PDB file of N, CA and C in Angstrom:
ATOM      1  N   MET S 750      11.384 -64.126 171.861  1.00 84.00           N
ATOM      2  CA  MET S 750      10.869 -62.827 172.096  1.00 84.00           C
ATOM      3  C   MET S 750      10.177 -62.323 170.925  1.00 84.00           C
ATOM      4  N   ILE S 751      10.571 -62.428 169.712  1.00 82.00           N
ATOM      5  CA  ILE S 751      10.197 -61.538 168.592  1.00 82.00           C
ATOM      6  C   ILE S 751       8.948 -62.146 167.793  1.00 82.00           C
ATOM      7  N   ARG S 752       8.857 -63.893 168.378  1.00 78.00           N
ATOM      8  CA  ARG S 752       7.843 -64.290 168.000  1.00 78.00           C
ATOM      9  C   ARG S 752       6.945 -63.876 168.928  1.00 78.00           C
ATOM     10  N   SER S 753       6.869 -63.452 170.404  1.00 81.00           N
ATOM     11  CA  SER S 753       5.721 -63.236 170.745  1.00 81.00           C
ATOM     12  C   SER S 753       5.377 -61.844 170.362  1.00 81.00           C
ATOM     13  N   LEU S 754       5.919 -61.146 169.850  1.00 87.00           N
ATOM     14  CA  LEU S 754       5.975 -59.325 169.840  1.00 87.00           C
ATOM     15  C   LEU S 754       5.128 -59.555 168.165  1.00 87.00           C
ATOM     16  N   GLN S 755       5.168 -60.740 167.317  1.00 84.00           N
ATOM     17  CA  GLN S 755       5.098 -60.588 166.042  1.00 84.00           C
ATOM     18  C   GLN S 755       3.034 -61.075 166.306  1.00 84.00           C
ATOM     19  N   ILE S 756       3.052 -62.039 167.565  1.00 83.00           N
ATOM     20  CA  ILE S 756       2.123 -62.783 167.316  1.00 83.00           C
ATOM     21  C   ILE S 756       1.102 -61.613 167.893  1.00 83.00           C
ATOM     22  N   LEU S 757       1.668 -60.754 169.376  1.00 87.00           N
ATOM     23  CA  LEU S 757       0.721 -59.923 169.840  1.00 87.00           C
ATOM     24  C   LEU S 757       0.291 -58.730 169.050  1.00 87.00           C
ATOM     25  N   VAL S 758       1.085 -58.086 167.871  1.00 88.00           N
ATOM     26  CA  VAL S 758       0.895 -57.255 166.783  1.00 88.00           C
ATOM     27  C   VAL S 758      -0.875 -58.022 165.579  1.00 88.00           C
ATOM     28  N   TYR S 759       0.404 -59.490 165.682  1.00 86.00           N
ATOM     29  CA  TYR S 759      -0.842 -59.767 164.266  1.00 86.00           C
ATOM     30  C   TYR S 759      -2.501 -59.720 165.238  1.00 86.00           C
ATOM     31  N   PHE S 760      -2.606 -60.538 166.856  1.00 89.00           N
ATOM     32  CA  PHE S 760      -3.393 -60.371 167.230  1.00 89.00           C
ATOM     33  C   PHE S 760      -4.191 -58.998 167.274  1.00 89.00           C
ATOM     34  N   ALA S 761      -3.693 -57.697 167.672  1.00 91.00           N
ATOM     35  CA  ALA S 761      -3.863 -56.475 167.899  1.00 91.00           C
ATOM     36  C   ALA S 761      -4.582 -56.141 166.379  1.00 91.00           C
ATOM     37  N   LEU S 762      -4.084 -56.269 165.017  1.00 92.00           N
ATOM     38  CA  LEU S 762      -4.118 -56.159 163.900  1.00 92.00           C
ATOM     39  C   LEU S 762      -5.851 -56.059 163.720  1.00 92.00           C
ATOM     40  N   TYR S 763      -5.651 -57.562 164.079  1.00 92.00           N
ATOM     41  CA  TYR S 763      -7.090 -58.343 163.718  1.00 92.00           C
ATOM     42  C   TYR S 763      -8.265 -57.942 164.804  1.00 92.00           C
ATOM     43  N   PHE S 764      -7.845 -57.498 166.188  1.00 93.00           N
ATOM     44  CA  PHE S 764      -8.679 -57.375 167.246  1.00 93.00           C
ATOM     45  C   PHE S 764      -9.647 -56.018 166.136  1.00 93.00           C
ATOM     46  N   THR S 765      -8.505 -55.374 165.776  1.00 94.00           N
ATOM     47  CA  THR S 765      -8.512 -54.013 165.776  1.00 94.00           C
ATOM     48  C   THR S 765      -9.560 -54.029 164.505  1.00 94.00           C
ATOM     49  N   VAL S 766     -10.092 -55.044 163.611  1.00 94.00           N
ATOM     50  CA  VAL S 766     -10.667 -54.980 162.091  1.00 94.00           C
ATOM     51  C   VAL S 766     -12.225 -55.222 162.881  1.00 94.00           C
ATOM     52  N   PHE S 767     -11.758 -55.954 163.708  1.00 95.00           N
ATOM     53  CA  PHE S 767     -13.474 -56.767 164.256  1.00 95.00           C
ATOM     54  C   PHE S 767     -14.061 -55.334 165.109  1.00 95.00           C
ATOM     55  N   VAL S 768     -13.261 -54.687 166.218  1.00 96.00           N
ATOM     56  CA  VAL S 768     -13.822 -53.760 166.491  1.00 96.00           C
ATOM     57  C   VAL S 768     -14.446 -52.727 165.706  1.00 96.00           C
ATOM     58  N   PHE S 769     -14.136 -52.655 164.420  1.00 95.00           N
ATOM     59  CA  PHE S 769     -14.104 -51.536 163.500  1.00 95.00           C
ATOM     60  C   PHE S 769     -15.915 -52.000 162.696  1.00 95.00           C
ATOM     61  N   ALA S 770     -15.996 -53.218 162.495  1.00 96.00           N
ATOM     62  CA  ALA S 770     -16.624 -53.950 161.675  1.00 96.00           C
ATOM     63  C   ALA S 770     -17.842 -53.842 162.659  1.00 96.00           C
ATOM     64  N   ALA S 771     -17.892 -54.332 164.150  1.00 97.00           N
ATOM     65  CA  ALA S 771     -18.399 -54.013 165.118  1.00 97.00           C
ATOM     66  C   ALA S 771     -19.036 -53.327 165.272  1.00 97.00           C
ATOM     67  N   TRP S 772     -18.377 -51.628 165.154  1.00 97.00           N
ATOM     68  CA  TRP S 772     -18.965 -50.308 165.454  1.00 97.00           C
ATOM     69  C   TRP S 772     -19.705 -50.366 164.552  1.00 97.00           C
ATOM     70  N   ALA S 773     -19.181 -50.652 162.880  1.00 97.00           N
ATOM     71  CA  ALA S 773     -20.061 -50.356 161.895  1.00 97.00           C
ATOM     72  C   ALA S 773     -21.013 -51.076 162.163  1.00 97.00           C
ATOM     73  N   LEU S 774     -21.565 -52.217 162.706  1.00 97.00           N
ATOM     74  CA  LEU S 774     -22.874 -52.775 162.918  1.00 97.00           C
ATOM     75  C   LEU S 774     -23.803 -52.161 163.985  1.00 97.00           C
ATOM     76  N   VAL S 775     -23.618 -52.022 164.891  1.00 97.00           N
ATOM     77  CA  VAL S 775     -23.904 -51.342 165.553  1.00 97.00           C
ATOM     78  C   VAL S 775     -24.300 -50.218 164.997  1.00 97.00           C
ATOM     79  N   ASP S 776     -23.816 -48.823 164.415  1.00 96.00           N
ATOM     80  CA  ASP S 776     -23.957 -47.836 164.283  1.00 96.00           C
ATOM     81  C   ASP S 776     -25.606 -48.045 163.304  1.00 96.00           C
ATOM     82  N   ALA S 777     -25.108 -49.086 162.352  1.00 96.00           N
ATOM     83  CA  ALA S 777     -26.069 -49.328 161.375  1.00 96.00           C
ATOM     84  C   ALA S 777     -27.385 -49.851 161.723  1.00 96.00           C
ATOM     85  N   LEU S 778     -27.534 -50.752 162.855  1.00 96.00           N
ATOM     86  CA  LEU S 778     -28.469 -51.304 163.680  1.00 96.00           C
ATOM     87  C   LEU S 778     -29.486 -49.863 164.167  1.00 96.00           C
ATOM     88  N   THR S 779     -28.863 -48.639 164.613  1.00 95.00           N
ATOM     89  CA  THR S 779     -29.538 -48.069 165.415  1.00 95.00           C
ATOM     90  C   THR S 779     -29.901 -46.519 164.828  1.00 95.00           C
ATOM     91  N   ARG S 780     -29.865 -47.117 162.884  1.00 95.00           N
ATOM     92  CA  ARG S 780     -30.284 -45.598 162.054  1.00 95.00           C
ATOM     93  C   ARG S 780     -31.431 -46.268 161.633  1.00 95.00           C
ATOM     94  N   PRO S 781     -32.391 -45.407 161.787  1.00 94.00           N
ATOM     95  CA  PRO S 781     -33.483 -45.635 160.907  1.00 94.00           C
ATOM     96  C   PRO S 781     -33.755 -46.097 159.228  1.00 94.00           C
ATOM     97  N   ALA S 782     -34.360 -46.982 158.639  1.00 93.00           N
ATOM     98  CA  ALA S 782     -33.988 -47.062 157.604  1.00 93.00           C
ATOM     99  C   ALA S 782     -34.281 -46.088 156.354  1.00 93.00           C
ATOM    100  N   GLY S 783     -34.855 -45.290 156.705  1.00 93.00           N
ATOM    101  CA  GLY S 783     -35.295 -44.045 155.857  1.00 93.00           C
ATOM    102  C   GLY S 783     -34.122 -43.227 155.888  1.00 93.00           C
ATOM    103  N   ALA S 784     -33.229 -43.007 156.987  1.00 94.00           N
ATOM    104  CA  ALA S 784     -32.217 -42.263 156.579  1.00 94.00           C
ATOM    105  C   ALA S 784     -31.381 -42.590 155.376  1.00 94.00           C
ATOM    106  N   PHE S 785     -30.984 -43.971 155.348  1.00 94.00           N
ATOM    107  CA  PHE S 785     -30.159 -44.421 154.195  1.00 94.00           C
ATOM    108  C   PHE S 785     -30.943 -44.010 152.847  1.00 94.00           C
ATOM    109  N   VAL S 786     -31.918 -43.994 152.349  1.00 92.00           N
ATOM    110  CA  VAL S 786     -32.689 -43.356 151.230  1.00 92.00           C
ATOM    111  C   VAL S 786     -32.550 -42.258 151.231  1.00 92.00           C
ATOM    112  N   SER S 787     -32.609 -41.452 152.225  1.00 92.00           N
ATOM    113  CA  SER S 787     -32.660 -40.306 151.967  1.00 92.00           C
ATOM    114  C   SER S 787     -31.352 -39.537 151.693  1.00 92.00           C
ATOM    115  N   ALA S 788     -30.208 -40.261 152.321  1.00 92.00           N
ATOM    116  CA  ALA S 788     -28.721 -40.241 152.116  1.00 92.00           C
ATOM    117  C   ALA S 788     -28.256 -40.619 151.057  1.00 92.00           C
ATOM    118  N   GLY S 789     -29.211 -41.229 149.995  1.00 92.00           N
ATOM    119  CA  GLY S 789     -29.104 -41.791 148.821  1.00 92.00           C
ATOM    120  C   GLY S 789     -28.153 -42.945 148.732  1.00 92.00           C
ATOM    121  N   LYS S 790     -27.927 -42.911 149.891  1.00 93.00           N
ATOM    122  CA  LYS S 790     -27.256 -44.566 149.895  1.00 93.00           C
ATOM    123  C   LYS S 790     -27.875 -45.954 149.740  1.00 93.00           C
ATOM    124  N   ARG S 791     -27.369 -46.733 149.462  1.00 93.00           N
ATOM    125  CA  ARG S 791     -27.925 -48.177 149.558  1.00 93.00           C
ATOM    126  C   ARG S 791     -28.405 -48.521 150.892  1.00 93.00           C
ATOM    127  N   THR S 792     -29.737 -49.820 150.622  1.00 94.00           N
ATOM    128  CA  THR S 792     -30.716 -49.573 151.968  1.00 94.00           C
ATOM    129  C   THR S 792     -29.932 -50.082 153.328  1.00 94.00           C
ATOM    130  N   LYS S 793     -30.669 -49.844 154.322  1.00 95.00           N
ATOM    131  CA  LYS S 793     -30.370 -50.474 155.741  1.00 95.00           C
ATOM    132  C   LYS S 793     -30.297 -52.079 155.707  1.00 95.00           C
ATOM    133  N   ASN S 794     -31.100 -52.918 154.935  1.00 96.00           N
ATOM    134  CA  ASN S 794     -30.755 -54.247 155.277  1.00 96.00           C
ATOM    135  C   ASN S 794     -29.134 -54.565 154.279  1.00 96.00           C
ATOM    136  N   PHE S 795     -28.981 -53.886 153.106  1.00 96.00           N
ATOM    137  CA  PHE S 795     -27.713 -54.015 152.368  1.00 96.00           C
ATOM    138  C   PHE S 795     -26.345 -53.676 153.759  1.00 96.00           C
ATOM    139  N   TRP S 796     -26.639 -52.589 153.935  1.00 96.00           N
ATOM    140  CA  TRP S 796     -25.586 -52.324 154.740  1.00 96.00           C
ATOM    141  C   TRP S 796     -24.939 -52.821 156.040  1.00 96.00           C
ATOM    142  N   LEU S 797     -26.422 -53.608 156.714  1.00 97.00           N
ATOM    143  CA  LEU S 797     -26.642 -54.677 157.909  1.00 97.00           C
ATOM    144  C   LEU S 797     -25.841 -55.894 157.121  1.00 97.00           C
ATOM    145  N   ALA S 798     -26.321 -56.381 156.353  1.00 97.00           N
ATOM    146  CA  ALA S 798     -25.495 -57.541 155.618  1.00 97.00           C
ATOM    147  C   ALA S 798     -24.221 -57.594 155.554  1.00 97.00           C
ATOM    148  N   VAL S 799     -23.552 -56.178 155.140  1.00 96.00           N
ATOM    149  CA  VAL S 799     -22.335 -55.830 154.695  1.00 96.00           C
ATOM    150  C   VAL S 799     -21.685 -55.834 155.893  1.00 96.00           C
ATOM    151  N   THR S 800     -22.103 -55.018 157.011  1.00 97.00           N
ATOM    152  CA  THR S 800     -21.833 -55.004 157.802  1.00 97.00           C
ATOM    153  C   THR S 800     -21.485 -56.325 159.195  1.00 97.00           C
ATOM    154  N   GLY S 801     -22.721 -56.755 158.761  1.00 97.00           N
ATOM    155  CA  GLY S 801     -22.404 -58.151 159.754  1.00 97.00           C
ATOM    156  C   GLY S 801     -21.980 -59.248 158.836  1.00 97.00           C
ATOM    157  N   ALA S 802     -21.736 -59.421 157.795  1.00 96.00           N
ATOM    158  CA  ALA S 802     -20.612 -60.326 157.715  1.00 96.00           C
ATOM    159  C   ALA S 802     -19.128 -60.035 157.493  1.00 96.00           C
ATOM    160  N   ALA S 803     -18.962 -58.334 157.622  1.00 96.00           N
ATOM    161  CA  ALA S 803     -17.386 -58.114 157.840  1.00 96.00           C
ATOM    162  C   ALA S 803     -17.192 -58.518 159.787  1.00 96.00           C
ATOM    163  N   THR S 804     -18.472 -58.617 160.190  1.00 96.00           N
ATOM    164  CA  THR S 804     -17.930 -58.583 161.539  1.00 96.00           C
ATOM    165  C   THR S 804     -18.152 -59.654 162.261  1.00 96.00           C
ATOM    166  N   ALA S 805     -18.658 -60.909 161.215  1.00 94.00           N
ATOM    167  CA  ALA S 805     -18.589 -62.181 161.900  1.00 94.00           C
ATOM    168  C   ALA S 805     -17.021 -62.725 160.985  1.00 94.00           C
ATOM    169  N   VAL S 806     -16.754 -62.133 159.697  1.00 93.00           N
ATOM    170  CA  VAL S 806     -15.491 -62.734 159.431  1.00 93.00           C
ATOM    171  C   VAL S 806     -14.227 -62.232 160.222  1.00 93.00           C
ATOM    172  N   ALA S 807     -15.086 -61.113 161.001  1.00 93.00           N
ATOM    173  CA  ALA S 807     -13.110 -60.100 161.233  1.00 93.00           C
ATOM    174  C   ALA S 807     -13.208 -61.176 162.879  1.00 93.00           C
ATOM    175  N   PHE S 808     -13.998 -61.582 163.877  1.00 91.00           N
ATOM    176  CA  PHE S 808     -14.306 -62.669 164.571  1.00 91.00           C
ATOM    177  C   PHE S 808     -13.100 -63.739 164.486  1.00 91.00           C
ATOM    178  N   VAL S 809     -14.169 -64.496 163.210  1.00 90.00           N
ATOM    179  CA  VAL S 809     -13.350 -65.866 162.963  1.00 90.00           C
ATOM    180  C   VAL S 809     -11.626 -65.652 162.708  1.00 90.00           C
ATOM    181  N   ALA S 810     -11.658 -64.472 162.150  1.00 89.00           N
ATOM    182  CA  ALA S 810     -10.172 -64.466 161.859  1.00 89.00           C
ATOM    183  C   ALA S 810      -9.259 -63.833 162.861  1.00 89.00           C
ATOM    184  N   ILE S 811      -9.608 -63.505 164.198  1.00 87.00           N
ATOM    185  CA  ILE S 811      -9.121 -63.050 165.607  1.00 87.00           C
ATOM    186  C   ILE S 811      -8.064 -64.385 165.794  1.00 87.00           C
ATOM    187  N   PRO S 812      -7.029 -64.735 165.872  1.00 83.00           N
ATOM    188  CA  PRO S 812      -6.399 -65.619 166.362  1.00 83.00           C
ATOM    189  C   PRO S 812      -6.686 -66.149 167.513  1.00 83.00           C
ATOM    190  N   ALA S 813      -6.575 -67.891 167.984  1.00 76.00           N
ATOM    191  CA  ALA S 813      -6.980 -68.683 169.408  1.00 76.00           C
ATOM    192  C   ALA S 813      -6.378 -67.739 169.778  1.00 76.00           C
ATOM    193  N   PRO S 814      -6.594 -67.480 171.460  1.00 73.00           N
ATOM    194  CA  PRO S 814      -7.592 -68.236 171.635  1.00 73.00           C
ATOM    195  C   PRO S 814      -8.962 -67.594 172.152  1.00 73.00           C
ATOM    196  N   ILE S 815      -9.016 -66.291 171.379  1.00 72.00           N
ATOM    197  CA  ILE S 815     -10.173 -65.954 171.472  1.00 72.00           C
ATOM    198  C   ILE S 815     -11.140 -65.963 170.156  1.00 72.00           C
ATOM    199  N   GLY S 816     -10.783 -66.088 168.896  1.00 69.00           N
ATOM    200  CA  GLY S 816     -11.142 -65.948 167.369  1.00 69.00           C
ATOM    201  C   GLY S 816     -10.591 -67.298 167.197  1.00 69.00           C
ATOM    202  N   LEU S 817     -10.661 -67.966 166.286  1.00 74.00           N
ATOM    203  CA  LEU S 817     -10.506 -68.929 165.800  1.00 74.00           C
ATOM    204  C   LEU S 817      -9.381 -68.748 164.503  1.00 74.00           C
ATOM    205  N   GLY S 818      -9.099 -68.390 164.026  1.00 75.00           N
ATOM    206  CA  GLY S 818      -7.612 -67.968 163.381  1.00 75.00           C
ATOM    207  C   GLY S 818      -7.849 -68.336 162.215  1.00 75.00           C
ATOM    208  N   ALA S 819      -9.074 -68.642 161.567  1.00 77.00           N
ATOM    209  CA  ALA S 819      -9.383 -69.186 160.376  1.00 77.00           C
ATOM    210  C   ALA S 819      -9.514 -67.816 159.045  1.00 77.00           C
ATOM    211  N   PHE S 820      -9.806 -68.007 157.958  1.00 76.00           N
ATOM    212  CA  PHE S 820     -10.079 -67.202 157.308  1.00 76.00           C
ATOM    213  C   PHE S 820      -9.234 -65.528 157.295  1.00 76.00           C
ATOM    214  N   SER S 821      -7.832 -65.674 157.808  1.00 82.00           N
ATOM    215  CA  SER S 821      -7.472 -64.453 157.977  1.00 82.00           C
ATOM    216  C   SER S 821      -7.425 -63.949 156.843  1.00 82.00           C
ATOM    217  N   PHE S 822      -6.886 -64.154 155.718  1.00 85.00           N
ATOM    218  CA  PHE S 822      -7.043 -63.540 154.350  1.00 85.00           C
ATOM    219  C   PHE S 822      -8.081 -62.432 154.308  1.00 85.00           C
ATOM    220  N   LEU S 823      -9.174 -63.186 154.609  1.00 88.00           N
ATOM    221  CA  LEU S 823     -10.552 -62.277 154.481  1.00 88.00           C
ATOM    222  C   LEU S 823     -10.649 -61.152 155.359  1.00 88.00           C
ATOM    223  N   ALA S 824      -9.881 -60.844 156.202  1.00 90.00           N
ATOM    224  CA  ALA S 824      -9.974 -59.740 157.144  1.00 90.00           C
ATOM    225  C   ALA S 824      -9.703 -58.735 156.475  1.00 90.00           C
ATOM    226  N   LEU S 825      -9.296 -58.263 155.322  1.00 91.00           N
ATOM    227  CA  LEU S 825      -9.257 -57.225 154.332  1.00 91.00           C
ATOM    228  C   LEU S 825     -10.320 -56.940 154.060  1.00 91.00           C
ATOM    229  N   ALA S 826     -11.103 -57.984 153.361  1.00 92.00           N
ATOM    230  CA  ALA S 826     -12.611 -57.711 152.924  1.00 92.00           C
ATOM    231  C   ALA S 826     -13.192 -57.038 154.388  1.00 92.00           C
ATOM    232  N   ALA S 827     -13.156 -57.515 155.270  1.00 94.00           N
ATOM    233  CA  ALA S 827     -14.267 -57.092 156.594  1.00 94.00           C
ATOM    234  C   ALA S 827     -13.310 -55.775 157.081  1.00 94.00           C
ATOM    235  N   ALA S 828     -12.207 -55.486 156.404  1.00 94.00           N
ATOM    236  CA  ALA S 828     -11.871 -54.441 157.216  1.00 94.00           C
ATOM    237  C   ALA S 828     -12.503 -53.433 156.345  1.00 94.00           C
ATOM    238  N   VAL S 829     -12.540 -53.667 154.957  1.00 95.00           N
ATOM    239  CA  VAL S 829     -13.161 -52.148 153.729  1.00 95.00           C
ATOM    240  C   VAL S 829     -14.306 -52.343 154.122  1.00 95.00           C
ATOM    241  N   GLY S 830     -15.015 -52.948 154.273  1.00 95.00           N
ATOM    242  CA  GLY S 830     -16.993 -53.311 154.551  1.00 95.00           C
ATOM    243  C   GLY S 830     -16.971 -52.412 155.611  1.00 95.00           C
ATOM    244  N   GLY S 831     -16.495 -52.295 156.784  1.00 95.00           N
ATOM    245  CA  GLY S 831     -16.709 -51.554 157.993  1.00 95.00           C
ATOM    246  C   GLY S 831     -16.285 -50.438 157.773  1.00 95.00           C
ATOM    247  N   ILE S 832     -14.805 -49.995 157.262  1.00 94.00           N
ATOM    248  CA  ILE S 832     -14.308 -48.523 156.979  1.00 94.00           C
ATOM    249  C   ILE S 832     -15.072 -48.177 155.924  1.00 94.00           C
ATOM    250  N   VAL S 833     -15.538 -48.787 154.911  1.00 95.00           N
ATOM    251  CA  VAL S 833     -16.679 -48.136 154.133  1.00 95.00           C
ATOM    252  C   VAL S 833     -17.770 -47.514 154.459  1.00 95.00           C
ATOM    253  N   TYR S 834     -18.394 -48.572 155.743  1.00 96.00           N
ATOM    254  CA  TYR S 834     -20.023 -47.972 156.071  1.00 96.00           C
ATOM    255  C   TYR S 834     -19.266 -46.545 157.130  1.00 96.00           C
ATOM    256  N   LEU S 835     -17.777 -46.639 157.844  1.00 95.00           N
ATOM    257  CA  LEU S 835     -17.941 -45.565 159.244  1.00 95.00           C
ATOM    258  C   LEU S 835     -17.400 -44.446 158.355  1.00 95.00           C
ATOM    259  N   VAL S 836     -16.763 -44.566 157.303  1.00 96.00           N
ATOM    260  CA  VAL S 836     -15.900 -43.141 156.785  1.00 96.00           C
ATOM    261  C   VAL S 836     -17.281 -42.750 155.560  1.00 96.00           C
ATOM    262  N   ASP S 837     -17.487 -43.607 154.791  1.00 95.00           N
ATOM    263  CA  ASP S 837     -18.747 -42.836 153.580  1.00 95.00           C
ATOM    264  C   ASP S 837     -20.425 -42.858 154.364  1.00 95.00           C
ATOM    265  N   VAL S 838     -20.561 -43.876 154.911  1.00 95.00           N
ATOM    266  CA  VAL S 838     -22.090 -43.865 154.856  1.00 95.00           C
ATOM    267  C   VAL S 838     -22.617 -43.704 156.568  1.00 95.00           C
ATOM    268  N   ARG S 839     -21.838 -43.784 157.132  1.00 95.00           N
ATOM    269  CA  ARG S 839     -22.221 -43.068 158.553  1.00 95.00           C
ATOM    270  C   ARG S 839     -22.508 -41.456 158.374  1.00 95.00           C
ATOM    271  N   PRO S 840     -21.297 -40.896 157.863  1.00 95.00           N
ATOM    272  CA  PRO S 840     -21.614 -39.535 157.417  1.00 95.00           C
ATOM    273  C   PRO S 840     -22.700 -38.968 156.849  1.00 95.00           C
ATOM    274  N   ALA S 841     -22.990 -39.582 155.977  1.00 95.00           N
ATOM    275  CA  ALA S 841     -23.881 -39.355 155.050  1.00 95.00           C
ATOM    276  C   ALA S 841     -25.195 -39.466 155.816  1.00 95.00           C
ATOM    277  N   VAL S 842     -25.711 -40.608 156.494  1.00 95.00           N
ATOM    278  CA  VAL S 842     -26.750 -41.251 156.987  1.00 95.00           C
ATOM    279  C   VAL S 842     -27.028 -40.411 158.504  1.00 95.00           C
ATOM    280  N   ARG S 843     -26.392 -39.855 159.108  1.00 94.00           N
ATOM    281  CA  ARG S 843     -26.646 -39.030 160.292  1.00 94.00           C
ATOM    282  C   ARG S 843     -27.138 -37.727 160.148  1.00 94.00           C
ATOM    283  N   PRO S 844     -27.006 -37.145 159.226  1.00 92.00           N
ATOM    284  CA  PRO S 844     -28.236 -35.672 159.520  1.00 92.00           C
ATOM    285  C   PRO S 844     -29.741 -36.515 159.334  1.00 92.00           C
ATOM    286  N   TYR S 845     -29.935 -37.093 158.742  1.00 90.00           N
ATOM    287  CA  TYR S 845     -31.082 -38.063 158.161  1.00 90.00           C
ATOM    288  C   TYR S 845     -31.573 -38.943 159.983  1.00 90.00           C
ATOM    289  N   SER S 846     -30.961 -38.808 160.622  1.00 85.00           N
ATOM    290  CA  SER S 846     -31.416 -40.304 161.668  1.00 85.00           C
ATOM    291  C   SER S 846     -31.988 -39.785 163.032  1.00 85.00           C
ATOM    292  N   GLY S 847     -32.510 -38.370 162.554  1.00 78.00           N
ATOM    293  CA  GLY S 847     -33.716 -37.801 163.881  1.00 78.00           C
ATOM    294  C   GLY S 847     -32.948 -37.316 165.474  1.00 78.00           C
ATOM    295  N   ARG S 848     -31.686 -37.521 165.651  1.00 61.00           N
ATOM    296  CA  ARG S 848     -31.146 -37.793 166.389  1.00 61.00           C
ATOM    297  C   ARG S 848     -29.907 -36.295 166.351  1.00 61.00           C
ATOM    298  N   ARG S 849     -29.563 -35.845 167.587  1.00 56.00           N
ATOM    299  CA  ARG S 849     -29.077 -34.516 168.306  1.00 56.00           C
ATOM    300  C   ARG S 849     -27.784 -35.124 167.971  1.00 56.00           C
ATOM    301  N   GLY S 850     -26.655 -34.300 167.695  1.00 50.00           N
ATOM    302  CA  GLY S 850     -25.332 -34.800 167.757  1.00 50.00           C
ATOM    303  C   GLY S 850     -24.418 -33.730 168.812  1.00 50.00           C
ATOM    304  N   ARG S 851     -23.914 -34.210 169.351  1.00 48.00           N
ATOM    305  CA  ARG S 851     -22.657 -33.363 170.478  1.00 48.00           C
ATOM    306  C   ARG S 851     -23.863 -32.777 171.293  1.00 48.00           C
ATOM    307  N   GLY S 852     -24.703 -32.797 171.558  1.00 45.00           N
ATOM    308  CA  GLY S 852     -25.480 -31.451 172.535  1.00 45.00           C
ATOM    309  C   GLY S 852     -25.436 -30.449 171.742  1.00 45.00           C
ATOM    310  N   GLN S 853     -25.222 -29.893 170.632  1.00 44.00           N
ATOM    311  CA  GLN S 853     -25.322 -28.780 170.046  1.00 44.00           C
ATOM    312  C   GLN S 853     -26.364 -28.588 168.972  1.00 44.00           C
ATOM    313  N   GLY S 854     -27.540 -29.038 169.129  1.00 46.00           N
ATOM    314  CA  GLY S 854     -28.245 -29.321 167.826  1.00 46.00           C
ATOM    315  C   GLY S 854     -28.239 -29.884 166.798  1.00 46.00           C
ATOM    316  N   GLY S 855     -27.155 -30.791 166.846  1.00 49.00           N
ATOM    317  CA  GLY S 855     -27.208 -31.501 164.917  1.00 49.00           C
ATOM    318  C   GLY S 855     -25.704 -31.045 165.298  1.00 49.00           C
ATOM    319  N   GLY S 856     -24.883 -30.365 165.355  1.00 50.00           N
ATOM    320  CA  GLY S 856     -23.849 -30.190 164.970  1.00 50.00           C
ATOM    321  C   GLY S 856     -23.871 -28.974 163.982  1.00 50.00           C
ATOM    322  N   GLY S 857     -24.560 -27.996 163.608  1.00 48.00           N
ATOM    323  CA  GLY S 857     -24.908 -26.839 162.742  1.00 48.00           C
ATOM    324  C   GLY S 857     -25.770 -26.750 161.873  1.00 48.00           C
ATOM    325  N   LYS S 858     -25.471 -27.712 161.206  1.00 53.00           N
ATOM    326  CA  LYS S 858     -25.825 -27.908 159.166  1.00 53.00           C
ATOM    327  C   LYS S 858     -27.513 -28.728 159.672  1.00 53.00           C
ATOM    328  N   SER S 859     -28.107 -27.870 159.030  1.00 53.00           N
ATOM    329  CA  SER S 859     -29.488 -29.201 158.763  1.00 53.00           C
ATOM    330  C   SER S 859     -28.928 -29.816 157.565  1.00 53.00           C
ATOM    331  N   PRO S 860     -29.957 -30.703 157.201  1.00 55.00           N
ATOM    332  CA  PRO S 860     -29.862 -32.070 156.215  1.00 55.00           C
ATOM    333  C   PRO S 860     -29.860 -31.306 154.781  1.00 55.00           C
ATOM    334  N   ARG S 861     -29.995 -30.536 154.845  1.00 61.00           N
ATOM    335  CA  ARG S 861     -30.540 -29.507 153.236  1.00 61.00           C
ATOM    336  C   ARG S 861     -29.580 -28.464 153.408  1.00 61.00           C
ATOM    337  N   GLY S 862     -28.415 -28.415 153.968  1.00 56.00           N
ATOM    338  CA  GLY S 862     -27.615 -27.832 153.587  1.00 56.00           C
ATOM    339  C   GLY S 862     -27.090 -25.882 154.096  1.00 56.00           C
ATOM    340  N   GLY S 863     -28.550 -25.806 154.741  1.00 50.00           N
ATOM    341  CA  GLY S 863     -28.204 -24.482 155.489  1.00 50.00           C
ATOM    342  C   GLY S 863     -27.824 -24.221 156.867  1.00 50.00           C
ATOM    343  N   TRP S 864     -27.861 -23.719 157.162  1.00 51.00           N
ATOM    344  CA  TRP S 864     -27.537 -23.098 158.911  1.00 51.00           C
ATOM    345  C   TRP S 864     -28.849 -22.974 160.235  1.00 51.00           C
TER     346      TRP S 864
END
């Protein structure tokens, strides 16, 4: 019983890391390259490489039967790569992406800091 619960928790944690990494990769793919430069972050290709590698490692680390269960020690690095993008880079490049957020004209602030 406890072993089954441990396996379920283990699976849930690794699957969550995979979801965050995949979300970061999809978001990086949809942002224009100029937004990264305008925000003062590294290039789009750099973040695509980081989030792509994080997604691949996170998928491989998911326990069988979905993933391979290999390289599970690298899942922490995958989590860091995805979370850094989502917490630091994504909010910085969002104003320069040319999209409207939340249906209210981009959230209120312009990229230059004014209203």
